[in-house]
XYZ file of C-alpha atoms in Angstrom:
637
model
C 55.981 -79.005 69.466
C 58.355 -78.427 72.494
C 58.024 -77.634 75.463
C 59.722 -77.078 78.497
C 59.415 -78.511 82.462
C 56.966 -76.181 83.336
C 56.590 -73.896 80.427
C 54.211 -73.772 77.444
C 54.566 -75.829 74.426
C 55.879 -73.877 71.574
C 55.698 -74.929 67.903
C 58.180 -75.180 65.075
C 58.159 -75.818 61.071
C 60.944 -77.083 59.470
C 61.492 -77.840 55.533
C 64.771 -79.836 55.188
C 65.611 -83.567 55.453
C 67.861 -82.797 58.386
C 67.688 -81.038 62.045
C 70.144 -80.321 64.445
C 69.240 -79.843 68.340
C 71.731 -78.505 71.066
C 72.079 -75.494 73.100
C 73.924 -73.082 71.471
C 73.254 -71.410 68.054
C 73.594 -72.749 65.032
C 71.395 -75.998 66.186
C 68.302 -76.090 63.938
C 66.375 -75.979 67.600
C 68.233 -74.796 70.207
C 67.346 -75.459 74.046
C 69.558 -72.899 76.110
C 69.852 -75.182 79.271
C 72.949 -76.161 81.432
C 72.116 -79.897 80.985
C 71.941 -79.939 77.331
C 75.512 -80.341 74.735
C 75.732 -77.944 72.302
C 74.910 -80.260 69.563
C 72.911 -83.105 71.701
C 71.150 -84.388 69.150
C 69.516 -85.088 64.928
C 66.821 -86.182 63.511
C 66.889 -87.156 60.216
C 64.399 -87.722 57.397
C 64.954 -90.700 55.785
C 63.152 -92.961 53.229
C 59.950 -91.947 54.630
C 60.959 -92.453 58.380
C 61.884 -89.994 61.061
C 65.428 -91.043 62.350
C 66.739 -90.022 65.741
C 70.289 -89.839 66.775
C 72.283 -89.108 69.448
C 75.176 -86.962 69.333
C 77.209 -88.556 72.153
C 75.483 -86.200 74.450
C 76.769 -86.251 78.463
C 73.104 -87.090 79.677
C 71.705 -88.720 76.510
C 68.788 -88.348 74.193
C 65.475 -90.616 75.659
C 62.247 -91.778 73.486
C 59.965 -92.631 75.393
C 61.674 -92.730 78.638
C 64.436 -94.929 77.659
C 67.865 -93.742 76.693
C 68.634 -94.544 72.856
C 72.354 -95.683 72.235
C 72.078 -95.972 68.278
C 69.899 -94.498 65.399
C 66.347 -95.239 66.261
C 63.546 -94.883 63.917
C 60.362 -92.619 65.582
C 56.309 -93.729 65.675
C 54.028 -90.565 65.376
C 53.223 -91.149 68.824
C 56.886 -91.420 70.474
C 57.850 -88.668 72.471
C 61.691 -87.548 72.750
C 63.068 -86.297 76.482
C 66.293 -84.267 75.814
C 67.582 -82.615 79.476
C 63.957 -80.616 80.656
C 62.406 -80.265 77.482
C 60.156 -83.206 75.584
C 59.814 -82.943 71.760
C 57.165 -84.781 69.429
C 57.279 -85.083 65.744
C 54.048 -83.879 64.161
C 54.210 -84.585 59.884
C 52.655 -82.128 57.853
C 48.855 -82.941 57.702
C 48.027 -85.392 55.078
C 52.209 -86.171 54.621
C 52.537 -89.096 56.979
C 55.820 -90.576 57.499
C 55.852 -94.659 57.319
C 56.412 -96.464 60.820
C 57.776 -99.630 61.742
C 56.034 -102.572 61.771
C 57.089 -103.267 65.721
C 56.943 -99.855 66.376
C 60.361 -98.071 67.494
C 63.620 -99.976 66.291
C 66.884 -99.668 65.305
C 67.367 -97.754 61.173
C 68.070 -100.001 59.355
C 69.549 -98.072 56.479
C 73.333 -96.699 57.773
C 73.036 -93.258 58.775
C 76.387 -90.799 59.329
C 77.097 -91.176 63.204
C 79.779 -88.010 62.600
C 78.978 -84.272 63.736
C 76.753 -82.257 61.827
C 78.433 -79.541 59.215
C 79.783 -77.078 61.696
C 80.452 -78.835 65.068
C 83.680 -78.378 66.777
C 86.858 -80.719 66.387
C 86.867 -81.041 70.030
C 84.244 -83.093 69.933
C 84.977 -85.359 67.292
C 88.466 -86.070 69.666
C 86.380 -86.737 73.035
C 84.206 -89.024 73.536
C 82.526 -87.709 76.815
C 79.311 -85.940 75.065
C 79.223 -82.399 75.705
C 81.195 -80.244 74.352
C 83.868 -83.067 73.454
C 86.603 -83.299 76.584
C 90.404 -83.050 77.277
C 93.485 -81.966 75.432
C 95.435 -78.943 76.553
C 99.241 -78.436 78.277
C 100.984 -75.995 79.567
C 104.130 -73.752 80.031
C 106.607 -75.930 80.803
C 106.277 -79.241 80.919
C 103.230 -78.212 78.621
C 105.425 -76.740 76.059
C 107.734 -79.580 75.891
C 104.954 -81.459 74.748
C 103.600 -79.664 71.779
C 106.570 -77.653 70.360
C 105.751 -74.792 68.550
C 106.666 -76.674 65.582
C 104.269 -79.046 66.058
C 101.039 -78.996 64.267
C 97.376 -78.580 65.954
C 96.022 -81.489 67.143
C 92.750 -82.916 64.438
C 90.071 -84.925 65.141
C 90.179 -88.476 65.141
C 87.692 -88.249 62.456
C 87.191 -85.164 60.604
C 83.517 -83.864 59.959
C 82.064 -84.307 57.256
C 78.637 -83.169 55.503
C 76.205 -86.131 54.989
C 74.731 -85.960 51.341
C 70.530 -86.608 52.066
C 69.526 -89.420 49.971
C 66.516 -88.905 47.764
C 63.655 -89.149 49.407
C 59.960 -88.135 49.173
C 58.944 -84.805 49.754
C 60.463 -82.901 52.771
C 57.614 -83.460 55.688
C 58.066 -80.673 58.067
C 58.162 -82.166 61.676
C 56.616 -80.616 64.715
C 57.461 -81.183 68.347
C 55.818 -81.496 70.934
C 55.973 -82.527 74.703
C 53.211 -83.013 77.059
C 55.145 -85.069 79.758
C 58.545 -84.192 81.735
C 61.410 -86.817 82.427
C 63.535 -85.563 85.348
C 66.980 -83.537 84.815
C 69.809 -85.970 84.340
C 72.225 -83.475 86.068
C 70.799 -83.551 89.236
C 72.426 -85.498 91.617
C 70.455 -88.393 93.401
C 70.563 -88.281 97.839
C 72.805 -91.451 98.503
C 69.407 -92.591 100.181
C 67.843 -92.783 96.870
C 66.883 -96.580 95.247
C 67.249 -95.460 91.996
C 69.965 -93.104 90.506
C 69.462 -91.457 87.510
C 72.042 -92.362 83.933
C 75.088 -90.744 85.479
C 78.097 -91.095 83.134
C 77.326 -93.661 80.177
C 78.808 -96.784 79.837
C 80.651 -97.974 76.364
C 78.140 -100.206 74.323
C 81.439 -103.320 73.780
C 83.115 -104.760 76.665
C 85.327 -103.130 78.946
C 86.962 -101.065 75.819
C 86.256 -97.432 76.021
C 87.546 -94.940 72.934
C 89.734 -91.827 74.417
C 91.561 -89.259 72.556
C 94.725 -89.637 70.997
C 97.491 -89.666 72.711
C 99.116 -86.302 72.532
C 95.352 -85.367 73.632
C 95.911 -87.511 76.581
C 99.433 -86.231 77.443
C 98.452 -82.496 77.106
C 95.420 -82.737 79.186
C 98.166 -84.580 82.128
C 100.943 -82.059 81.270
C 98.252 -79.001 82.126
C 96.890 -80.834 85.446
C 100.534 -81.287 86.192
C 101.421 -77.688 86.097
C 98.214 -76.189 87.438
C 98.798 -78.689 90.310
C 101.564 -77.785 91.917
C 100.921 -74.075 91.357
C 97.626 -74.646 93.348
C 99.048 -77.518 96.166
C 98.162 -76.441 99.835
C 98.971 -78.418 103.013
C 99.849 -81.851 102.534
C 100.268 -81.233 99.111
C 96.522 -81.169 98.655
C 94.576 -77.435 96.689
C 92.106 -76.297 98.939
C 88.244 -77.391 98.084
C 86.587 -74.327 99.433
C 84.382 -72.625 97.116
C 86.809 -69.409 96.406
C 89.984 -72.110 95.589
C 87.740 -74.212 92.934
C 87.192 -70.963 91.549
C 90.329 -70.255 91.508
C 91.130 -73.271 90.061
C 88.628 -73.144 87.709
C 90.761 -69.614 86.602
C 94.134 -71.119 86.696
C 93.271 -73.665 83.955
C 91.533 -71.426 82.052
C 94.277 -69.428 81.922
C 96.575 -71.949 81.412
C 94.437 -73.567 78.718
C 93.862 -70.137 77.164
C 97.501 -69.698 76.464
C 98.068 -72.696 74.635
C 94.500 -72.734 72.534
C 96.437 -72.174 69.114
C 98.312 -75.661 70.039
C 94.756 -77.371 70.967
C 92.213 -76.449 68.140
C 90.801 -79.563 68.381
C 90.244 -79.265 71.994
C 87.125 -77.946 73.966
C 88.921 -76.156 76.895
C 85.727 -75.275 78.447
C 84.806 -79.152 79.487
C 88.609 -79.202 79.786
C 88.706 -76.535 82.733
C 85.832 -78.113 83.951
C 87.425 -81.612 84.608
C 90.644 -80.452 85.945
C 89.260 -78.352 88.268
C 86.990 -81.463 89.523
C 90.293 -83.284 89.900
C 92.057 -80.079 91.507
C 89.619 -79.826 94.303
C 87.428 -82.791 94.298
C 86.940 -86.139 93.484
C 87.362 -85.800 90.162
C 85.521 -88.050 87.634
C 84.374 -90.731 90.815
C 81.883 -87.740 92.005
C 79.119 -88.564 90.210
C 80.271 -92.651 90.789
C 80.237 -91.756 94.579
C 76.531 -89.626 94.424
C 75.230 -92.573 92.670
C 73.621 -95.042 95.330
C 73.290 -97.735 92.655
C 77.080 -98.117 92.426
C 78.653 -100.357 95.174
C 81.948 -101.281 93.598
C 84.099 -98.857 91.789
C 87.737 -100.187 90.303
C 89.742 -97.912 88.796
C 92.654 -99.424 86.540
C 94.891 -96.420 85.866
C 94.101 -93.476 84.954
C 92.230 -94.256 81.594
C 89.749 -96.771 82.746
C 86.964 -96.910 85.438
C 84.583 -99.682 86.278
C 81.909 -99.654 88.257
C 79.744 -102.676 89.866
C 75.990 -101.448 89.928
C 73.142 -102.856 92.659
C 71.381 -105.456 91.019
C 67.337 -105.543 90.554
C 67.262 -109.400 90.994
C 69.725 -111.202 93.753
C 70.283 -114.220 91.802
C 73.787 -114.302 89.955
C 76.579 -112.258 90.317
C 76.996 -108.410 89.009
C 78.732 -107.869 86.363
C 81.512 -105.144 86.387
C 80.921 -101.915 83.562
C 83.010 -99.775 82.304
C 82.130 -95.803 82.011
C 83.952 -93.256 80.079
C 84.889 -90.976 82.646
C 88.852 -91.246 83.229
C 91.441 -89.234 84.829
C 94.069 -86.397 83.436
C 96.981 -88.975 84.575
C 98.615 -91.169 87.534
C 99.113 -87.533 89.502
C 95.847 -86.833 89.294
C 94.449 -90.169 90.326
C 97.091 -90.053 92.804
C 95.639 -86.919 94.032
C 91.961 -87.946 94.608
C 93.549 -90.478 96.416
C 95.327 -88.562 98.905
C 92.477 -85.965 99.785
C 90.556 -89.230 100.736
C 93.118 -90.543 102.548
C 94.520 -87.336 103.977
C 90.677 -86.899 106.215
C 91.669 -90.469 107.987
C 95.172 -89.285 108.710
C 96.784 -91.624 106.280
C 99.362 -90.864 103.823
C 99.830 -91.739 99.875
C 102.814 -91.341 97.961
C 105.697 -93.104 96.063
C 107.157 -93.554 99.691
C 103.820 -95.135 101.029
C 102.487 -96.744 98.173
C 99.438 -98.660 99.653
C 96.352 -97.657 101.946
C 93.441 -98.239 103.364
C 90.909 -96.240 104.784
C 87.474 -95.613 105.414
C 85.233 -92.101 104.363
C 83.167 -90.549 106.613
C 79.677 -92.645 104.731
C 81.477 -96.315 105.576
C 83.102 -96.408 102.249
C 86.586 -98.502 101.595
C 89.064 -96.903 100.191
C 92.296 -99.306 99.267
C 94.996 -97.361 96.552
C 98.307 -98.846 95.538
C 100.227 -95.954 94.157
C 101.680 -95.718 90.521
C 104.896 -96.031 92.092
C 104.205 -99.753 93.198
C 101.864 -100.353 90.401
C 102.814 -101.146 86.582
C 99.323 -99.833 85.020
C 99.706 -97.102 87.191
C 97.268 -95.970 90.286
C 95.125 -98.821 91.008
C 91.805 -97.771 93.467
C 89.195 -100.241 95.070
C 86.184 -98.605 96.241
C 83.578 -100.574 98.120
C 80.452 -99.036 99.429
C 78.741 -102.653 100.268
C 76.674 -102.367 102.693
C 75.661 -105.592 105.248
C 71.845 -106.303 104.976
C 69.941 -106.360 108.189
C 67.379 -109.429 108.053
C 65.749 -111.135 110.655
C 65.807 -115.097 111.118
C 62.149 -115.706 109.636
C 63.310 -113.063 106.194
C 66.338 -115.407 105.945
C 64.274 -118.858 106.210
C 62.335 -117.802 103.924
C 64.811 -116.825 101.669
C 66.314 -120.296 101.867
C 69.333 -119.481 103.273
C 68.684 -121.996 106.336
C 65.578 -124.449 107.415
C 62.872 -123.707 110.399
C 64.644 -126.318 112.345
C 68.035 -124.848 112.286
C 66.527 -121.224 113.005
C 65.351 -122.564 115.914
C 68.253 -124.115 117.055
C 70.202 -121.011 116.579
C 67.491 -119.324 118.364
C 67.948 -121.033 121.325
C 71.849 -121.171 121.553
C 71.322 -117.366 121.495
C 69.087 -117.244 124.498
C 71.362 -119.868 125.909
C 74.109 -117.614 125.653
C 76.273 -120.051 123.372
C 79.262 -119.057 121.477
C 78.613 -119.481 118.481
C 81.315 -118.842 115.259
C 80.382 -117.911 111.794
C 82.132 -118.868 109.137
C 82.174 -118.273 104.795
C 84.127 -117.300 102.156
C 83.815 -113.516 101.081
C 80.536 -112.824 99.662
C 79.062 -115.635 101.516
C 76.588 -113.237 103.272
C 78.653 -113.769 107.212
C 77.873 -110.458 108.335
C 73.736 -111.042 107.350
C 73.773 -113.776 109.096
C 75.746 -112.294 111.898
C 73.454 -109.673 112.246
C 70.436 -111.879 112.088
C 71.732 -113.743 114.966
C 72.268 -110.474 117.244
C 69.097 -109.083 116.079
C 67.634 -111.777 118.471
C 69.652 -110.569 121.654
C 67.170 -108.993 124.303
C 66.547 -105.234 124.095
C 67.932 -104.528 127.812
C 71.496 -106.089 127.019
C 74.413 -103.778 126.535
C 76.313 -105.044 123.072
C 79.685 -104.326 121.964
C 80.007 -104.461 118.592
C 83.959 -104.511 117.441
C 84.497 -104.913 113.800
C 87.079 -104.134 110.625
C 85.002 -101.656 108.641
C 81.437 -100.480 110.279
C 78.914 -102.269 108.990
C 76.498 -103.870 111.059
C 73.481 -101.676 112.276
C 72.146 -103.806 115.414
C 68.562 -102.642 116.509
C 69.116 -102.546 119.725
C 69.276 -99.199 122.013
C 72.641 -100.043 123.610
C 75.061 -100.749 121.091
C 78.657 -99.109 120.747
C 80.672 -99.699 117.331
C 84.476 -99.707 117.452
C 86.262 -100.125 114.834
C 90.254 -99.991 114.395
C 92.407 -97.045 113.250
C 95.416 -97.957 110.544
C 97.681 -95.270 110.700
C 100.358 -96.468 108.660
C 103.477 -96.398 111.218
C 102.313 -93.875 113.254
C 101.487 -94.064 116.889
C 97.632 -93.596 116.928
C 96.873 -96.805 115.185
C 94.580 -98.759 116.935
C 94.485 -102.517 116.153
C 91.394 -105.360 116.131
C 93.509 -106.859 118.753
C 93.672 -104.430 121.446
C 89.365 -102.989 120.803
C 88.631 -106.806 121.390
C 90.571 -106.573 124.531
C 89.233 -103.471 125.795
C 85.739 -104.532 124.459
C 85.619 -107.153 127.107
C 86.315 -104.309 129.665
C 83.279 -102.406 128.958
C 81.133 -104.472 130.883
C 79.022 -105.742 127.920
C 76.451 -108.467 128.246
C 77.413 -109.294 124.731
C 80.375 -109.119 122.793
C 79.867 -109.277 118.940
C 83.397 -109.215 116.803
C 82.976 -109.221 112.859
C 85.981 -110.438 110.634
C 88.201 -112.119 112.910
C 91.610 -112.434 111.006
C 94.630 -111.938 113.315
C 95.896 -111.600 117.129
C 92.369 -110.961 118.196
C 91.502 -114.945 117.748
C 93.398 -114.699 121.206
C 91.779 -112.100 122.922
C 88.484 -113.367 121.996
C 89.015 -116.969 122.871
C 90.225 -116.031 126.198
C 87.256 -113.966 126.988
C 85.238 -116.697 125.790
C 86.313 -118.863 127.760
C 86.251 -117.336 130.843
C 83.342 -115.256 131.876
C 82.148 -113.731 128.535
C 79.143 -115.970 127.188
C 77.183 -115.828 124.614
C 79.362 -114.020 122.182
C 79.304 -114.075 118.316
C 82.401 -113.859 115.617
C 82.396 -114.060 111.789
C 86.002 -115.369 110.573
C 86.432 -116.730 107.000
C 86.587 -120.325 106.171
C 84.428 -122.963 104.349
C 83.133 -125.929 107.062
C 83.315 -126.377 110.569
C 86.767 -127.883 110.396
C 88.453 -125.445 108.411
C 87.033 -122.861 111.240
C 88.770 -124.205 113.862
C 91.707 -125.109 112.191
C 91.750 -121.374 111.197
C 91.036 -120.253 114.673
C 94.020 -122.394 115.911
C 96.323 -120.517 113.696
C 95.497 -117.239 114.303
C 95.822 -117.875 117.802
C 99.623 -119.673 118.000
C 100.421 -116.314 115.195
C 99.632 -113.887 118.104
C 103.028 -114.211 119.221
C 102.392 -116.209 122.322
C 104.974 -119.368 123.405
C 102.515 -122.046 124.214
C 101.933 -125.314 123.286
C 99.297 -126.609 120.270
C 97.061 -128.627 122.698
C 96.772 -125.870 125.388
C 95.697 -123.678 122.416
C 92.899 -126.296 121.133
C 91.744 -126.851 124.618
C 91.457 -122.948 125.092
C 89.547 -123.611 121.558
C 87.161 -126.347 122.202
C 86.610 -124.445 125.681
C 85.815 -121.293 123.998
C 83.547 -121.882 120.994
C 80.612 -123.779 121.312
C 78.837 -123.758 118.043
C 80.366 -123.679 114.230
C 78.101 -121.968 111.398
C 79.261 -122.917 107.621
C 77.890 -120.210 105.126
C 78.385 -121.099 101.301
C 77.551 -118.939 98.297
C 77.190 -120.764 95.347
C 77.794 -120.522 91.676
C 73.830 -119.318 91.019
C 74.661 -116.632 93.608
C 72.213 -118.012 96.449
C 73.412 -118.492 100.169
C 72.771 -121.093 102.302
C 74.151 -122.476 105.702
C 75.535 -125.774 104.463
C 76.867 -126.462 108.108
C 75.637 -126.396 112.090
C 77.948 -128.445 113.979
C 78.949 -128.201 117.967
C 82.265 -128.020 118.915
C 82.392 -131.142 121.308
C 86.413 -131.272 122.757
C 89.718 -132.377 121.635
C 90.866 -135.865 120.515
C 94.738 -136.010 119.805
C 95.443 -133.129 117.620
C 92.718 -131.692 116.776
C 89.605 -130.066 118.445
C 86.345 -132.037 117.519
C 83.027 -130.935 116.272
C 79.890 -133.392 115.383
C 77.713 -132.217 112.651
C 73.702 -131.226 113.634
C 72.326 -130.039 110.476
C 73.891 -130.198 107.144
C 72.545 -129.052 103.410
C 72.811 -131.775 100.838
C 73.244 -130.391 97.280
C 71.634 -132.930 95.056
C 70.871 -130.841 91.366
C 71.175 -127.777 89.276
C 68.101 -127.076 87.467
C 67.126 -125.644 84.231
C 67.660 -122.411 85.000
C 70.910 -123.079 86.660
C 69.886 -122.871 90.227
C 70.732 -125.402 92.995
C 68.823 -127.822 93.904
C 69.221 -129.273 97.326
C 67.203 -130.174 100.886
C 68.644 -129.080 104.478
C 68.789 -132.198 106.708
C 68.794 -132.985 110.413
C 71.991 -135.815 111.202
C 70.210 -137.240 114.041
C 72.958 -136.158 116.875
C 71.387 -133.546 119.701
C 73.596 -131.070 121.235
C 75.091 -132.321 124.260
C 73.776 -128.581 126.105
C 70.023 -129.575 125.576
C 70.454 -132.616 128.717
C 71.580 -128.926 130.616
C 68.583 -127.481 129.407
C 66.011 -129.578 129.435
C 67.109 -130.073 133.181
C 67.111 -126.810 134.602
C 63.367 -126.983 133.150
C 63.218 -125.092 129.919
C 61.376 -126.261 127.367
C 63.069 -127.426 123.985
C 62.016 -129.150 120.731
C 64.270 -132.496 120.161
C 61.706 -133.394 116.745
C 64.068 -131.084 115.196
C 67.034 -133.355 115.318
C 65.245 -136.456 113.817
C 66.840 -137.561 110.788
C 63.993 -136.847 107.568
C-alpha cells in the first residue's frame, strides 16, 4: 500500500523481481511530488528477500525513520518514508519472503548500485540525487570549452540493465503507509533544535565524487557568462523575486542552446543551482537554514564542510563534508560579496580578505582566489556564547562552590576581575556567568568583537566595532571602549580584548570605573598580564615598562585561568589576585588552583579543585567595613 500525508492509502500489485519509484513516468510507482527525484528509489527481489535501494536521491529514502545509505534488506513489518508518502511491502498471501535473523541489515549478496534501464546520463555524472546536477557552458567562453568538434559529454558510468538472478517465484509486493515522516524540503526556523537531513554527507572521509572535469568547467563557463550579463550595482544580480526569475530564464536559455554539447547533463537541476548562486547564497542556503550547523569551511569551490551541534558536550566535533559545491572561484567569490556588500565591505582580487558579520551574528571571514592557491577559502561561524548561571556551571564542573563564591563576592565588591583561555576555552560563558550576577538596577555596557553575549539585565547596550576596510566609517575596539566609559555605566563589560583597547580599559580601571570585567586570551594568570602589558606598550604610547605594570597591577584586581582540555571539558584551573609589582613584573598570588591528577577509562580527566591557603588581601577591607564573608573557603583541603 501507499499512501500519502493526508490522503488515503492506495494499493498496488506488481509481478516482476524489480520496481522502480520516482516522480516522473516510467517509475514502476510514481509519486508526482516536488520533493521526490525522478528515479528516488528500487526495491528489488532477491533470493527470497525484499531489497531496498536508494538511488542517490536529494532527500533520501528512510525505513523506519532512519535514512538508509546502502542496500538494506526489508522485515514484513518495516515501513519505507520516501518525501510525503510511506510505502509497506505486503507478499502475496501464503508467499512470504524470508527475513533477517536481526531484523533489517545490510544485503549481503552485491546488488547493481547503477540507474535502472532508462534513467538519464545526467544522473549517472552528478552525484547530488535528483535529477543528477551540473554540466553546461555557454556562448563564448562556453563555446571555447566544448568545440563543436568535441563529442557529448557520457556518464562516468554508463547504465546498464541488471540481469535478475534466479529466484523463487515472483511475490508481488504491496505498500502501504499508515504513519507520515515530515517533508525533507522544508526548511527548519533557525530557532529549531533539530534540523531535518539537509544535503547528505559522503559515506568516506572528507572525499566527495563530482563530475568530470569538462562537467565541472562547463557548469563555471555558463555561471561565468550568465553572470556578468545579469551583474547589478556593485557587481552583484539583483535577488528580488522578478531577477531570480529572470535568472532562472537566462540559464535556461543559455543551457538550452548548448543541450546537444551536454547530453549527459540535467539542465533543469543545472538552472536551478546557478540561479541559487546568481541571486542567493548558493549551495550554503540550506547550510545557513540549518540550526544544527555552527561551522561551515568552504575549501574552494569543490568542497564544503560543515561542523554540526553535538548531542553530547564531551569531545570535540568532528568536521563533515557534504556534496553541495560551487560552479567555480567566481561564483564562490560572488556569495561572498553579496554577504559582504550588506556590511559595507568589499571583496575582490584588489581586497582579497574580509570580515564581517550578517544581520543573525554570523562571521563571515573570505580570502579571495586571488590571494588563495585552492582558490576562495570561506569561514563561517554561527557559535553562539551559552548563557549559564554560576550554580549551572558548578555543577557542570567547570569551577568548585568555594571559588563561585569567591567570584561572587568580588562581583558585589565591584573587583576587576580578567578572564583569561585559549579559544574554545568557554571565556565568554564564563564571562557571562559572572555579569549575570550584576544587580538588575545597574546600567551595563557591554563592548565586544562580534555580538555575542545576551546579559539578562534590562539596561544593557551592545557595541560592537565596524571594519570597513580603509574607509572612514570604521569604528575600532579601541575608541567604543573609550566612549563606553563615557556613557555613564555602572559597569563596563569588554569581551576579547586583543589590541589598543588594553589601554583604554586599564586606564578606566584604574581610575573611577570599578567593578569591570574583560575576557583576553591567554593560558594562567601570568601569561594574562604579561599579555595585558603588551598590548598596552603596542598602543602606540611613549612610556616606560614599569609605569605600564603599575597602571596594570593598579587596574586589575583578579586573574581567571579557563582551560579546555583534550576530553573537551572546561574548567577554571586558575583564581589568583593581582597583588603589585616586584622588579619587572606585576605579581599575582594564586587562591584556588585545579590539580589534574588522572585520565580515566573513558578518557576523561580526572582531577580535584583546591584552596592554596592565601586570602585575598580585600577581605581585611571587607570584613572591616562589616560585611560578612566566609574565610573556610580558603583553608587548604
Amino acid at each position: 500500500m501507499i499512501t500519502e500525508k493526508g490522503g488515503k492509502p492506495r494499493s498496488e500489485q506488481f509481478e516482476q523481481n524489480e520496481l522502480t519509484i520516482g516522480r516522473v513516468q516510467g517509475n514502476d510507482i510514481v509519486l508526482p511530488k516536488g520533493n521526490i527525484s525522478k528515479r528516488h528509489s528500487r526495491i528489488v527481489l532477491r533470493d527470497g528477500k525484499f531489497i531496498i535501494v536508494d538511488l542517490k536521491s536529494t532527500n533520501g529514502t528512510f525505513v523506519n525513520g532512519k535514512r538508509i545509505s546502502s542496500p538494506q534488506v526489508l522485515k514484513d513489518s518495516d515501513k519505507i518514508y520516501i518525501g510525503d508518502f510511506t510505502l509497506q511491502l505486503e507478499p502475496k498471501p501464503g508467499d512470504k519472503p524470508a527475513s533477517g535473523k536481526n531484523g533489517s541489515a545490510q544485503a549481503e549478496p552485491p546488488l547493481p548500485m547503477d540507474e535502472p534501464p532508462g534513467a538519464d546520463a545526467a544522473e549517472k555524472l552528478f552525484d547530488d540525487g535528483d535529477d543528477g546536477d551540473e554540466a553546461p557552458h555557454h556562448s563564448g567562453a562556453a563555446d571555447e570549452l566544448i568545440p563543436d568538434d568535441e563529442p557529448a559529454m557520457e556518464p562516468a558510468i554508463p547504465p546498464r540493465v541488471p540481469t535478475p538472478a534466479p529466484a523463487p517465484k515472483p511475490r508481488p509486493p504491496v505498500v502501504e503507509a499508515r504513519e507520515e515522516l515530515p517533508r525533507q524540503k522544508e526548511k527548519p526556523a533557525l530557532a529549531a533544535k533539530k534540523s531535518a537531513p539537509g544535503l547528505k554527507p559522503p559515506p568516506h572521509g572528507f572525499r566527495v565524487e563530482l563530475p568530470p572535469l569538462v562537467a565541472l568547467q562547463a557548469r563555471g563557463a555558463v555561471f561565468l557568462s550568465v553572470s556578468k550579463a545579469l551583474s547589478g550595482d556593485a557587481g552583484l544580480p539583483p535577488d528580488d523575486e522578478s531577477s531570480v526569475e529572470k535568472a532562472r530564464a537566462v540559464v535556461d536559455k543559455t543551457l538550452g542552446s548548448l543541450q546537444s554539447k551536454l547530453k549527459g547533463a540535467n539542465t533543469d537541476r543545472w538552472a536551478e543551482q546557478i540561479a541559487a548562486e546568481l541571486t542567493g547564497y548558493g549551495p550554503l542556503t540550506e547550510l545557513l537554514e540549518d540550526p544544527n550547523v555552527v561551522e561551515i569551511f568552504v575549501n574552494g569551490p569543490h568542497q564544503i564542510l560543515v561542523r554540526r551541534a553535538p548531542e553530547t558536550s564531551s569531545v570535540g566535533i568532528p568536521l563533515t563534508p557534504v556534496s553541495a559545491y560551487f560552479s567555480s572561484d567566481e561564483a564562490v567569490a560572488l556569495v561572498v560579496r553579496r554577504m559582504m556588500h550588506a556590511a559595507g565591505l568589499k571583496f575582490d582580487a584588489e581586497h582579497p580578505v574580509a570580515e564581517a558579520r550578517l544581520a543573525d551574528g554570523t562571521r563571515v571571514n573570505a580570502v579571495h582566489h586571488a590571494a588563495s592557491v585552492k582558490g576562495p577559502v570561506v569561514t563561517i561561524s554561527r557559535t553562539s556564547t551559552r548563557q549559564a548561571t554560576m550554580a549551572e556551571l558548578v555543577d557542570e564542573g567547570w569551577l568548585s562552590k568555594g571559588m563561585s563564591d569567591f567570584l561572587t563576592v568580588c562581583m558585589k565588591a565591584r573587583r576587576n576581575i580578567c578572564v583569561c583561555g585559549g579559544p574554545g576555552a568557554g571565556t565568554g560563558t564564563l564571562l557571562s556567568a559572572l555579569a549575570g550576577t550584576i544587580d538588575q538596577e545597574e546600567r551595563i555596557v557591554l563592548v565586544e568583537q562580534v555580538a555575542r553575549l545576551k546579559l539578562s539585565q534590562p539596561h544593557v547596550v551592545t557595541l560592537e566595532p565596524r571594519p570597513v576596510r580603509g574607509g572612514p566609517s570604521a569604528t575600532s575596539m579601541r575608541e567604543l571602549v573609550a566612549n563606553a566609559v563615557r556613557m555613564r555605566p555602572n559597569r563596563v563589560v569588554v569581551h576579547e580584548v586583543n589590541g589598543g583597547e588594553a589601554l583604554e580599559l586599564s586606564m578606566a580601571m584604574a581610575g573611577r570605573q570599578d567593578g569591570t570585567l574583560l575576557s583576553t586570551y591567554a593560558s594562567t594568570a601570568r601569561d594574562c598580564l604579561d599579555r595585558l602589558e603588551t598590548m598596552i606598550r603596542m598602543a602606540g604610547i611613549d612610556v616606560q615598562a614599569k609605569v605600564v605594570r603599575e597602571q596594570i597591577a593598579a587596574s586589575v584586581n583578579v586573574v581567571v585561568a579557563l582551560t579546555r582540555f583534550a576530553d573537551g571539558t572546561s574548567r577554571v584551573t586558575q583564581i589568583a589576585e593581582v597583588t603589585g609589582v616586584e622588579v619587572d613584573l606585576v605579581t599575582a598570588q594564586d587562591i584556588f588552583t585545579f590539580k589534574r591528577e588522572r585520565l580515566d577509562d573513558d578518557g576523561h580527566v580526572q582531577g580535584r579543585f583546591q584552596a592554596t591557603g592565601s586570602q585575598p588581601r580585600f577581605y581585611e577591607e571587607l570584613q572591616r567595613r562589616g560585611d560578612h564573608v566566609d574565610v573556610g573557603i580558603f583553608r587548604e583541603h
